[in-house]
Short mmCIF file of C-alpha atoms in Angstrom, two decimals:
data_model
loop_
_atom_site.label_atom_id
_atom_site.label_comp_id
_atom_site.label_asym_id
_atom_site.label_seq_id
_atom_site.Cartn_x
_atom_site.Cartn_y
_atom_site.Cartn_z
CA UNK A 306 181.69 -105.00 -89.73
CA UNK A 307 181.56 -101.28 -89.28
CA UNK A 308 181.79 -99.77 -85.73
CA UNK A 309 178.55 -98.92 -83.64
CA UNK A 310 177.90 -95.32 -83.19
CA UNK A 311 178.19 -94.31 -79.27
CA UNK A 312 175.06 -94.81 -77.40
CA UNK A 313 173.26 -91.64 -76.06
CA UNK A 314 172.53 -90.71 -72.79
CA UNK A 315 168.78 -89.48 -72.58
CA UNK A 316 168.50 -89.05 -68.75
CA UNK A 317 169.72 -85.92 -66.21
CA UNK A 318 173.21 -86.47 -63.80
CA UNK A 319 172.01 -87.47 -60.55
CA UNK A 320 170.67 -84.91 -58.45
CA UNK A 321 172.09 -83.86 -54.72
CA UNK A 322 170.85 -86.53 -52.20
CA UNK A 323 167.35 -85.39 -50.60
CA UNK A 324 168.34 -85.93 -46.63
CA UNK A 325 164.96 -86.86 -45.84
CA UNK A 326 165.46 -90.09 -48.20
CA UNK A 327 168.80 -90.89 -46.82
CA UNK A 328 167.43 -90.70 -43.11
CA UNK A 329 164.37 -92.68 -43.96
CA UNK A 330 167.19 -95.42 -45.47
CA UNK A 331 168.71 -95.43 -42.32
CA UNK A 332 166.10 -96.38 -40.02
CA UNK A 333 164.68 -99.08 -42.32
CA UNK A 334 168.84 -100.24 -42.13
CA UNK A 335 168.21 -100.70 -38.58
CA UNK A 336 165.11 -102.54 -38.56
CA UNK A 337 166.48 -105.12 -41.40
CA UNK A 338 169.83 -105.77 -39.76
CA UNK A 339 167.53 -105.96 -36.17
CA UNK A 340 165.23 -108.74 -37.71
CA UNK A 341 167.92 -110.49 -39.20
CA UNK A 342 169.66 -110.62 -35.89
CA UNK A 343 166.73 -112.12 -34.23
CA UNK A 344 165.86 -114.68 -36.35
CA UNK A 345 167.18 -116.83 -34.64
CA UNK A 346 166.25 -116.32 -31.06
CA UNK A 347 162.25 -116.64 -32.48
CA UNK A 348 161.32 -119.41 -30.71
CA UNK A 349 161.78 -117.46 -27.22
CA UNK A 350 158.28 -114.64 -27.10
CA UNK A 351 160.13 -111.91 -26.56
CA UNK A 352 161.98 -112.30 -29.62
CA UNK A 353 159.16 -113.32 -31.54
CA UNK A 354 157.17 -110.28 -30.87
CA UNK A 355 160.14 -108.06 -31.59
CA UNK A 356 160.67 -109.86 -35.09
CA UNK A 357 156.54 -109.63 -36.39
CA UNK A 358 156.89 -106.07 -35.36
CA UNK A 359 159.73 -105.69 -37.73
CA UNK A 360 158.69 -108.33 -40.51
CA UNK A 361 155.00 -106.49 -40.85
CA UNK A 362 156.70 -103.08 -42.45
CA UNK A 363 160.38 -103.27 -42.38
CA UNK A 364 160.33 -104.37 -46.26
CA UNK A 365 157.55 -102.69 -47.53
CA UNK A 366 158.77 -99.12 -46.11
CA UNK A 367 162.54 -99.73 -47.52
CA UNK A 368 160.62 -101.27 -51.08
CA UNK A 369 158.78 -97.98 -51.37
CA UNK A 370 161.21 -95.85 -50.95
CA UNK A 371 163.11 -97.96 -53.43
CA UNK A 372 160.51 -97.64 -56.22
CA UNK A 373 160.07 -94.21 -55.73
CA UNK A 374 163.37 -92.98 -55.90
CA UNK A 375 163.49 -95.43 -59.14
CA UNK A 376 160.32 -93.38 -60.70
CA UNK A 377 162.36 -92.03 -63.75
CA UNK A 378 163.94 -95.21 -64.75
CA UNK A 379 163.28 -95.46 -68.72
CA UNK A 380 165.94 -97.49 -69.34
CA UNK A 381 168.69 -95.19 -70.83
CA UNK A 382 172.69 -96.12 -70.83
CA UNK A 383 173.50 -94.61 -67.43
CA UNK A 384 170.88 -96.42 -65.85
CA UNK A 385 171.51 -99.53 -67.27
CA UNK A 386 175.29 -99.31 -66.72
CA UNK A 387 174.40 -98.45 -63.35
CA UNK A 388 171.85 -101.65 -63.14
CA UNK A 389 174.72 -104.14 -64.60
CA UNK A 390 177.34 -102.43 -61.55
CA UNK A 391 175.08 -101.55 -58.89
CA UNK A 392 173.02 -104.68 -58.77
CA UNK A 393 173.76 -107.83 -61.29
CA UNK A 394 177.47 -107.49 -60.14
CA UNK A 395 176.76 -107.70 -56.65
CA UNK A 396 173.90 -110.02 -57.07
CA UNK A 397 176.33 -112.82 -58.37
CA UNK A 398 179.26 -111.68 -55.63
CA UNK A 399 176.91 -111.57 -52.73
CA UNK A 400 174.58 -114.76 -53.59
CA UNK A 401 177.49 -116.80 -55.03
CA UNK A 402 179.79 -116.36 -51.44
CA UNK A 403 176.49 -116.81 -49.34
CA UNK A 404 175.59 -120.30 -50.54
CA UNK A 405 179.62 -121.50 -50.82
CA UNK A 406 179.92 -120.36 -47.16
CA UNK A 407 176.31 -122.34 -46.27
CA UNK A 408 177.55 -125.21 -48.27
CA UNK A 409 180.52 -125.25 -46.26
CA UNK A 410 178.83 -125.51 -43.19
CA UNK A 411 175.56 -126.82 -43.73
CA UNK A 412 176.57 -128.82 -46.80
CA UNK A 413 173.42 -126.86 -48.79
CA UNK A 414 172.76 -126.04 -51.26
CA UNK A 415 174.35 -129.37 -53.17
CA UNK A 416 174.29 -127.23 -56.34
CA UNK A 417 175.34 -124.08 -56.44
CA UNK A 418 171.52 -121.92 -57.55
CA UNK A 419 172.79 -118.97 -58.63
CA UNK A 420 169.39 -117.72 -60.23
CA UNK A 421 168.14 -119.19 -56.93
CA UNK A 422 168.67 -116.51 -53.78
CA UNK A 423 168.57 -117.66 -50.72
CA UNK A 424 168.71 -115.15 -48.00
CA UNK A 425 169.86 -111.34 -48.94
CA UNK A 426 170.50 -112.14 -53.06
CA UNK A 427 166.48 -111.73 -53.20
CA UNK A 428 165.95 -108.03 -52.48
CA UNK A 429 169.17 -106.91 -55.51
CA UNK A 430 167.17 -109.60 -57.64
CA UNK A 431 163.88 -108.07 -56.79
CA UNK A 432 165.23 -104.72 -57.02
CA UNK A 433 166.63 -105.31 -61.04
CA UNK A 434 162.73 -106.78 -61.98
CA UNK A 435 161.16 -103.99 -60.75
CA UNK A 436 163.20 -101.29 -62.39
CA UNK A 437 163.61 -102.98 -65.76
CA UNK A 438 159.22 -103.11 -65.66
CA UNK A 439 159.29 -99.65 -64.15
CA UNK A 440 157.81 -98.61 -67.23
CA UNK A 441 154.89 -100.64 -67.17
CA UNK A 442 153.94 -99.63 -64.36
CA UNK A 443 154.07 -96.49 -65.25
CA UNK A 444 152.34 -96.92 -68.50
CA UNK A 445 149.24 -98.52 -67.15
CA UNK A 446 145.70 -96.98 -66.15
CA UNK A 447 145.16 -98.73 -62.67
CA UNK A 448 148.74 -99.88 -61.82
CA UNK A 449 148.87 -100.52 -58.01
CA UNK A 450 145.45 -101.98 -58.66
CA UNK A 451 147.06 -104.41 -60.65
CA UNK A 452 149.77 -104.98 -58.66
CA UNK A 453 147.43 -105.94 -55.93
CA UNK A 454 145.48 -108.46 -57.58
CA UNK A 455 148.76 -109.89 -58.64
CA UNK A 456 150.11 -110.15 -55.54
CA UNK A 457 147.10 -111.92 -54.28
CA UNK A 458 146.94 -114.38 -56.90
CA UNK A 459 150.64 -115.51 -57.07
CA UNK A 460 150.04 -116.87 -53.89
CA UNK A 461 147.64 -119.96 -55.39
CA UNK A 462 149.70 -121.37 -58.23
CA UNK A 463 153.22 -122.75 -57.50
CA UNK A 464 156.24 -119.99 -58.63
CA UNK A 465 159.90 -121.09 -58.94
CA UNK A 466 162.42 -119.31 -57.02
CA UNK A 467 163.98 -118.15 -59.88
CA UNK A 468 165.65 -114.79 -59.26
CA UNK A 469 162.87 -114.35 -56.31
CA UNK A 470 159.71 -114.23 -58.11
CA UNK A 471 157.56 -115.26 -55.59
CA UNK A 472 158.25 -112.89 -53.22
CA UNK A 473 158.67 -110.32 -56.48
CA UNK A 474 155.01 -110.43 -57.40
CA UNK A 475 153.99 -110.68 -53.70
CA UNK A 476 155.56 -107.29 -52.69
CA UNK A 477 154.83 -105.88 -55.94
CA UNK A 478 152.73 -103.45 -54.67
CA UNK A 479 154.88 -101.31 -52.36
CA UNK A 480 156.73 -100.37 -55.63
CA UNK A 481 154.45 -99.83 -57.71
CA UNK A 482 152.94 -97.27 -54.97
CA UNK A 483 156.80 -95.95 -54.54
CA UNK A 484 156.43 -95.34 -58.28
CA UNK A 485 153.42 -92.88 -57.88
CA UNK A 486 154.76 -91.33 -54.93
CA UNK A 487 155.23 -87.43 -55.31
CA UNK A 488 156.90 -84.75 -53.14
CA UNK A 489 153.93 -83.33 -52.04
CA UNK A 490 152.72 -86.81 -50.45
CA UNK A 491 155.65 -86.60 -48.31
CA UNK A 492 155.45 -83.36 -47.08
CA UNK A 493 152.37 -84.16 -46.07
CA UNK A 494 153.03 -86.77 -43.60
CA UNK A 495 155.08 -84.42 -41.48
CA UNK A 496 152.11 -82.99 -40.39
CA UNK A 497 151.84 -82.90 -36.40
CA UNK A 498 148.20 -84.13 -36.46
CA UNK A 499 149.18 -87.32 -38.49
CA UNK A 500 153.05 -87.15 -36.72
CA UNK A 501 150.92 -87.68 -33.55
CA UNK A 502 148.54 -90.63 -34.98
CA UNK A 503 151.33 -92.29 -36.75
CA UNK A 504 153.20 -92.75 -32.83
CA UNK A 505 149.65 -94.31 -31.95
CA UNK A 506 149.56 -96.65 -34.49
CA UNK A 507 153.16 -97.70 -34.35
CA UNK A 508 153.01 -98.13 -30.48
CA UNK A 509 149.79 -100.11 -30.55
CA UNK A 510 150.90 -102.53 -33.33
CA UNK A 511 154.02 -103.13 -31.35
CA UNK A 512 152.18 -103.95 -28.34
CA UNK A 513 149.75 -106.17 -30.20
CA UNK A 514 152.66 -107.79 -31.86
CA UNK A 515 154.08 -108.94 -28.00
CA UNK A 516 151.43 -109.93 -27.00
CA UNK A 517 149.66 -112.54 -29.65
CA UNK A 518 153.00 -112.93 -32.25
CA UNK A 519 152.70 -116.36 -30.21
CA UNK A 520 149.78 -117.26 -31.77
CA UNK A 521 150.90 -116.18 -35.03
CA UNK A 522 152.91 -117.96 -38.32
CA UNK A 523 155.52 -115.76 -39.09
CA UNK A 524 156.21 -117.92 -42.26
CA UNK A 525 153.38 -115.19 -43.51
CA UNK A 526 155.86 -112.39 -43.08
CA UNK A 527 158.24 -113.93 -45.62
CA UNK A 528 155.88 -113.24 -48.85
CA UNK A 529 157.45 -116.64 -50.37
CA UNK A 530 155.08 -119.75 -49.88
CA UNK A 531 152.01 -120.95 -51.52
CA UNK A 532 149.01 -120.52 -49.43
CA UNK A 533 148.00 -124.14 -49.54
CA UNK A 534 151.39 -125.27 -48.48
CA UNK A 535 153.68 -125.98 -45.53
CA UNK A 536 153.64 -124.24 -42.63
CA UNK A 537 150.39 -121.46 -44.32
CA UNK A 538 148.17 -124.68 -45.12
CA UNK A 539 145.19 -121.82 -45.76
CA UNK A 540 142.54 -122.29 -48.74
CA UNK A 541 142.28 -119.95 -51.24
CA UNK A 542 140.22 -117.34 -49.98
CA UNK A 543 141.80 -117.62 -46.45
CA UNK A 544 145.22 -117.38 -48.32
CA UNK A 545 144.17 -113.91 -49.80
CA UNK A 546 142.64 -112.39 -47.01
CA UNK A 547 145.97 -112.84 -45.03
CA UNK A 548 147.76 -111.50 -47.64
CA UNK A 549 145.83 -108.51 -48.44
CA UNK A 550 145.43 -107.69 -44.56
CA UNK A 551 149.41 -108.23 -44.57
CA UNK A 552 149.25 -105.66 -47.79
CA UNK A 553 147.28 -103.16 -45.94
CA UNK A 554 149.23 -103.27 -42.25
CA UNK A 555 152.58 -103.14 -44.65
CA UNK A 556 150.95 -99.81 -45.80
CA UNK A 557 149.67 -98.12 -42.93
CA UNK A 558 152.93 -98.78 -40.93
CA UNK A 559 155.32 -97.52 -43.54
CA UNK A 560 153.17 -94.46 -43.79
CA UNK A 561 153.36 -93.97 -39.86
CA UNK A 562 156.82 -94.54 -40.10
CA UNK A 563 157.51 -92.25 -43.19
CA UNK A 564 156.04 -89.39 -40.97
CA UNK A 565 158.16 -89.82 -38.44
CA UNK A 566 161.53 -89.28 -40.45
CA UNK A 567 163.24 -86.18 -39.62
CA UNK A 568 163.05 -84.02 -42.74
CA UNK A 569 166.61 -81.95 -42.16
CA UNK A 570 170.28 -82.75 -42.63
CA UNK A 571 171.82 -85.32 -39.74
CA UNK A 572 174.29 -87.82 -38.99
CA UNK A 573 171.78 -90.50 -40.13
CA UNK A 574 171.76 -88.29 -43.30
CA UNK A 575 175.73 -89.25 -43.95
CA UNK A 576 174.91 -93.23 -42.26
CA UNK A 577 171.72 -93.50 -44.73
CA UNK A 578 173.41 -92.63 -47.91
CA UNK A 579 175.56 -96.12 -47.06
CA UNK A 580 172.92 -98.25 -46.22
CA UNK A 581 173.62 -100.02 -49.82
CA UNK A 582 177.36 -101.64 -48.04
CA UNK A 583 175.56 -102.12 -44.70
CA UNK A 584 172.88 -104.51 -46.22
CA UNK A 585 175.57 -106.70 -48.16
CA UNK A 586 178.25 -107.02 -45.89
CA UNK A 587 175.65 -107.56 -42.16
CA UNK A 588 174.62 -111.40 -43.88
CA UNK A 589 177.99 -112.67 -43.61
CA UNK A 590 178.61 -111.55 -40.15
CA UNK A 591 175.62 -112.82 -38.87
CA UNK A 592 176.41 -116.10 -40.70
CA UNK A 593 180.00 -116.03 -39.46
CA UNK A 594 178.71 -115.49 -35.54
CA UNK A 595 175.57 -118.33 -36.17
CA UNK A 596 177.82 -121.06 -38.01
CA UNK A 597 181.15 -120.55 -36.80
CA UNK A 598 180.68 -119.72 -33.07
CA UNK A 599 177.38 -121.20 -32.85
CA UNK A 600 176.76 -117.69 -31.05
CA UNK A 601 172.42 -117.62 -30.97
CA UNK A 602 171.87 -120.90 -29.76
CA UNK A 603 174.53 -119.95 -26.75
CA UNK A 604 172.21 -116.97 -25.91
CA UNK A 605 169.00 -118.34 -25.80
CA UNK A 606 169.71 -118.98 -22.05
CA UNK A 607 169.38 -115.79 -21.34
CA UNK A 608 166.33 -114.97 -22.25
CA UNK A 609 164.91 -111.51 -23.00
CA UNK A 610 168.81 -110.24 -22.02
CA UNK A 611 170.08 -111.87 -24.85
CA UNK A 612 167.05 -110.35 -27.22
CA UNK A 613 167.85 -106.61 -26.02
CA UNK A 614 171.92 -107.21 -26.09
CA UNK A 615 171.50 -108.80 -29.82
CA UNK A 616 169.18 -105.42 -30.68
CA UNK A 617 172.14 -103.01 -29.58
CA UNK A 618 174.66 -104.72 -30.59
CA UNK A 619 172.81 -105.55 -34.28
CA UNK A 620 172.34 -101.25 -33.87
CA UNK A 621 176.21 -100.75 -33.47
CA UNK A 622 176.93 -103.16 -36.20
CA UNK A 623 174.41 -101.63 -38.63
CA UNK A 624 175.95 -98.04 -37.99
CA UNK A 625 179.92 -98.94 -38.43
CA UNK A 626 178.76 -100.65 -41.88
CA UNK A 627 177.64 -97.58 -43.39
CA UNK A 628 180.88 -95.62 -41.92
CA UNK A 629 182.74 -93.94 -44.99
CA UNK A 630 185.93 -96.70 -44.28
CA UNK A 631 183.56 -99.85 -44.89
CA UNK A 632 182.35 -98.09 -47.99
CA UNK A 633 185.84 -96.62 -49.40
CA UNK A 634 186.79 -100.00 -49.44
CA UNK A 635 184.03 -102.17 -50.68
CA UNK A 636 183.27 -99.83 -53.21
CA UNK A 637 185.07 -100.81 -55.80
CA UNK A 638 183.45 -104.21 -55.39
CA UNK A 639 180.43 -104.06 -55.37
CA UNK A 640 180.37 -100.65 -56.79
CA UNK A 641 182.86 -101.16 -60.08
CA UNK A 642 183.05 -98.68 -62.46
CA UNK A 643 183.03 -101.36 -65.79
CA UNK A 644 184.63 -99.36 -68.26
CA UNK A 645 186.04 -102.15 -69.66
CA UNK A 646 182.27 -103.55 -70.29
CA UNK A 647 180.69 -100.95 -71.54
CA UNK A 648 180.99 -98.64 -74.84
CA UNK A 649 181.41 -94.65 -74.47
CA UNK A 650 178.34 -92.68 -74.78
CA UNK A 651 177.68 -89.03 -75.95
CA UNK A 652 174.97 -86.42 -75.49
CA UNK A 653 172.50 -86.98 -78.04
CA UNK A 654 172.96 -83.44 -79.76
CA UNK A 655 176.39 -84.42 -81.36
CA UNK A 656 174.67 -87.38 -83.56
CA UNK A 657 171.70 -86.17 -85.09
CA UNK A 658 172.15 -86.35 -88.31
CA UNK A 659 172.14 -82.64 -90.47
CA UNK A 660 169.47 -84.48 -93.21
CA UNK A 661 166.83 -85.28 -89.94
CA UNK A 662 166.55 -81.52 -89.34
CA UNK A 663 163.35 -79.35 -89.89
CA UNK A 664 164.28 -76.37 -91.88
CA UNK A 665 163.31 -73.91 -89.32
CA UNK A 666 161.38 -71.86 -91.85
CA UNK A 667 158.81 -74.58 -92.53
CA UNK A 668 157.07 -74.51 -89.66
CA UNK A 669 155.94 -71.77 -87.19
CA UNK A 670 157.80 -70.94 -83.58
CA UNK A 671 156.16 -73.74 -80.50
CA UNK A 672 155.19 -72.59 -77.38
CA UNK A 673 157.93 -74.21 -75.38
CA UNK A 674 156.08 -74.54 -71.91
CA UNK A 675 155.80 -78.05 -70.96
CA UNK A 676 152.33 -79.46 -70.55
CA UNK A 677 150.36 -80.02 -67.16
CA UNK A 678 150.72 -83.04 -65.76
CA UNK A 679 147.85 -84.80 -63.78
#
């Protein structure tokens, strides 16, 4: 068997971090180590309002941002090797320690389910089925079109929670519309006039959210159940009416939210290029605090106090996980290199073949200008 021939890589280094990207990471951080913190104070209001706030756009925002930044993904060796390192690896590290520490304490699940995430697994296994259909979406005529009516319909048939699918196809949109996200779109949201509507909007939905989240299912918020079952019991049409108004307030608060984020250079800059360490590691504290200590079930006694202490204190945690020590060290875990995995590869200039090229004489000079794009 002869050897293969080195693979080729057909994509750009990565570029310099954009700051405004890395600040908008951070602040999503926050919200998703906030709501995490809270879930289990939800059955006191002042919790609950808190946590719908957060549920309604906290996801969406940080799953746009994720597709667009994942726009060029065609599937090359770097970004595969960076796939298999920066998201299988920890996948199986992360979901595999979760559900032995749950089992150990909860004594579920029975069976290990590795293709089966149960609390942060999802969003790495979510993230991998996006990227590897990136170009699909970016292939097709009316993409976040489709990705709406999918969304809408995987909520009437019954989907295994195999590597997250329902909630895959549910928030399907928000990447698909991070895929056709431009530069330009961005800038444009820093402008005062829509700076000044987006506070509105974010305030008011706040507000709402404390003061009827009571009456609300937040089961809705979790993009994961059929709409005809246990706790949504909704019919069909009900069931995709709630999700498309769901769809839309995901939308409109990610875009306030997006105008908000400070364009320049910051300490949240530095914290927001971490956020990737802060996300794996928060889980297991929070588990650590709930299981071993028993510590949210001691502080519903409290009342709102305990709601606003767990908020600063989720803050304070959520900003030492993204410190340069956390990630120096965790790095190599749940960032490893692979060498050992993968084959060498080499610019694609030093294989062509001699016999594949054109003798330049055969064919007149090209304008080398690229085309406009649409």
């Amino acid at each position: 068997m002869s050897a293969l021939d080195p693979l080729p890589v057909a994509t750009a280094p990565p570029k310099e971090r954009v700051a405004y990207l890395d600040n908008a990471r951070y602040w999503v951080m926050l919200l998703v180590v906030i709501g995490h913190s809270l879930t289990e104070l939800v059955v006191m209001d002042s919790a609950r309002g808190v946590y719908t706030w957060i549920y309604s756009f906290h996801m969406p925002f940080f799953i746009l941002i994720s597709g667009y930044t994942a726009r060029h993904y065609i599937g090359d060796f770097r970004q595969i090797r960076r796939i298999v390192s920066t998201l299988i690896v920890p996948y199986l590290l992360v979901e595999l320690s979760l559900q032995l520490i749950t089992r150990h304490y909860d004594g579920t699940p029975e069976n290990l389910m590795i293709l089966s995430p149960q609390w942060l697994g999802w969003f790495l296994a979510a993230l991998f089925i996006w990227r590897i259909t990136t170009p699909i979406w970016r292939a097709l005529k009316y993409p976040i079109t489709t990705s709406i009516v999918i969304s809408l319909l995987a909520g009437l048939i019954e989907i295994p929670n195999v590597l997250a699918l329902p909630k895959v196809l549910a928030l399907l949109p928000f990447w698909v519309i991070g895929l056709h996200m431009n530069r330009e779109v961005f800038m444009r949201l820093g402008d005062i006039r829509i700076r000044i509507v987006s506070v509105v909007v974010l305030v008011s939905s706040f507000v709402v959210c404390q003061l009827y989240a009571g009456t609300w299912t937040t089961q809705w918020l979790l993009w994961k159940d059929r709409y005809s079952e246990d706790p949504l019991f909704a019919g069909p049409w009900d069931g995709m009416m709630t999700r498309g108004s769901l769809l839309l307030v995901g939308a409109v608060l990610t875009f306030a939210t997006l105008s908000l984020i400070p364009r320049g250079r910051s300490i949240t800059t530095v914290l927001g290029g971490r956020t990737f360490y802060c996300y794996l590691l928060h889980g297991f504290i929070i588990i650590l605090l709930d299981r071993q200590f028993d510590l949210w079930a001691r502080l519903e006694q409290y009342g709102a106090a305990s709601v606003v202490g767990c908020m600063v204190v989720a803050v304070v945690v959520a900003n030492l996980l993204m410190t340069k020590p956390v990630a120096t060290l965790f790095r190599p875990l749940f960032e490893p290199r692979l060498t050992w995995l993968f084959r060498e590869a080499e610019p694609p200039s030093v294989r062509v073949p001699a016999s594949s090229v054109e003798p330049t004489t055969a064919t007149p000079p090209t304008d080398t200008k690229p085309a406009p794009t649409s």
